[in-house]
Coordinates of C-alpha atoms in Angstrom, one line a residue:
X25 CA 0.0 0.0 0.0
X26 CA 1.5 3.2 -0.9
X27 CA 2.0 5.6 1.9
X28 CA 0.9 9.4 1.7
X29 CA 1.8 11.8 4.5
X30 CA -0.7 14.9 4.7
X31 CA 1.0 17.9 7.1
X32 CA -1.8 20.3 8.6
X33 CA -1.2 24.4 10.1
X34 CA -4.3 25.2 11.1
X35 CA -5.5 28.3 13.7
X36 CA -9.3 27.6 13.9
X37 CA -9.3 24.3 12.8
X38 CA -10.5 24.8 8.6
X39 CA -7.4 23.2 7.9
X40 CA -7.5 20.5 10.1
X41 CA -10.7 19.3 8.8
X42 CA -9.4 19.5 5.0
X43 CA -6.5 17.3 6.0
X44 CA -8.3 14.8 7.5
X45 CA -11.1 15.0 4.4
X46 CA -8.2 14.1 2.1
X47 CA -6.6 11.5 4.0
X48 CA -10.1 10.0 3.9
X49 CA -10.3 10.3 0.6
X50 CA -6.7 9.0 0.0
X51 CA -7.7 6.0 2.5
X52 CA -10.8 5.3 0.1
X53 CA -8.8 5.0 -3.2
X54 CA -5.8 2.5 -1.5
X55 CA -3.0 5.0 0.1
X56 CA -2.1 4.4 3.8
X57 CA -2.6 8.2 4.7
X58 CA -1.5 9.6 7.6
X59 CA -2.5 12.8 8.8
X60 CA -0.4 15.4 11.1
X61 CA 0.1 18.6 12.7
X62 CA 3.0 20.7 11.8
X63 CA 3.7 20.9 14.9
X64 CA 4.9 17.4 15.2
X65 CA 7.3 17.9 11.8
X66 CA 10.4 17.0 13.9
X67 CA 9.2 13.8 15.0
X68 CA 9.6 12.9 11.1
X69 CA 12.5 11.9 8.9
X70 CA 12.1 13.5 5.4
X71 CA 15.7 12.3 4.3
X72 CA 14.7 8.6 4.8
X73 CA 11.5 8.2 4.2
X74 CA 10.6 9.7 0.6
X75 CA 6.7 9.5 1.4
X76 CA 4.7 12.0 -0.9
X77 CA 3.6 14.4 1.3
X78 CA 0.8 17.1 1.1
X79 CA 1.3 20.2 2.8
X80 CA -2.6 21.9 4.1
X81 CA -2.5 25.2 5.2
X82 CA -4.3 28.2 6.2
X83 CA -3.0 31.9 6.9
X84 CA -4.1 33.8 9.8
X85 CA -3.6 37.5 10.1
X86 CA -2.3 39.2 7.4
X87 CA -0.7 36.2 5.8
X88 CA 1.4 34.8 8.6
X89 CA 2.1 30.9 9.1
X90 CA -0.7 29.5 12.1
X91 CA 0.9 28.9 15.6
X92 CA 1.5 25.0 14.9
X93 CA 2.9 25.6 11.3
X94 CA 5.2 28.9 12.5
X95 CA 8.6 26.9 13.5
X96 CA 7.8 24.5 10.0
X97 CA 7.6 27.4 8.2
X98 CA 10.3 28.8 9.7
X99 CA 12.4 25.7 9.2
X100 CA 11.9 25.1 5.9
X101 CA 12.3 28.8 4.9
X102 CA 15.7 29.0 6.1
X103 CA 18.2 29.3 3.4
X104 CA 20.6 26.9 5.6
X105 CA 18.0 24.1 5.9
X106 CA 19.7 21.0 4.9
X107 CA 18.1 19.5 1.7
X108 CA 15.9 17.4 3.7
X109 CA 13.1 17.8 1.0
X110 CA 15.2 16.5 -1.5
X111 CA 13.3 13.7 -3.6
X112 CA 9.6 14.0 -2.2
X113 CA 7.2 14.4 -4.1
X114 CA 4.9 16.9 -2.4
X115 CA 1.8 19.6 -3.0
X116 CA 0.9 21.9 -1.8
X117 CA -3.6 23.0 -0.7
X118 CA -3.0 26.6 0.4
X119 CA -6.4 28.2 2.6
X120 CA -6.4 31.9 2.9
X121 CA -9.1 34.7 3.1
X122 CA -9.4 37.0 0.2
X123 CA -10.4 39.8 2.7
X124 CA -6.9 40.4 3.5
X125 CA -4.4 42.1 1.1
X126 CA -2.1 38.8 1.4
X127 CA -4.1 36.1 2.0

């Protein structure tokens, strides 16, 4: 069974509930989806395990990474980052609200 890691940031929860809608949906069609908070991102080992990996997140404020995505974010923005991303396949379901200039 092919495996399929989905990584949530969420700050009310919208985000959350997508996630967990398309691990479902990954479950139904024969992946063995596993769905995760940001916040637990160091608990994982990108450089080993090549699992496609879907990235679900919202904004909050005026386009600024939720409270359990913030130290991902910050992680994988930094320009010293080790090229832990290297070889996995990954996409990306952005959530934002178009009442805000960046959103």
């Amino acid at each position: 069974m092919q495996k399929l890691l989905i990584l949530y940031g969420t700050q009310t929860g919208n985000s959350r509930g997508v996630a967990k809608e398309l691990g479902a949906e990954a479950a139904a069609h024969g992946f063995e989806a596993r769905v995760l908070g940001m916040e637990k991102w160091k608990e994982l080992d990108f450089e080993q395990d090549k699992t496609p990996l879907v990235l679900v997140s919202s904004s909050t404020g005026n386009g600024d990474a939720p409270d359990n995505a913030d130290k991902f974010y910050r992680f994988a923005k930094k320009r010293s980052t080790p090229p832990v991303f290297k070889g996995v396949p990954f996409a990306v379901c952005a959530l934002g609200d178009s009442n805000y200039e960046q959103f």
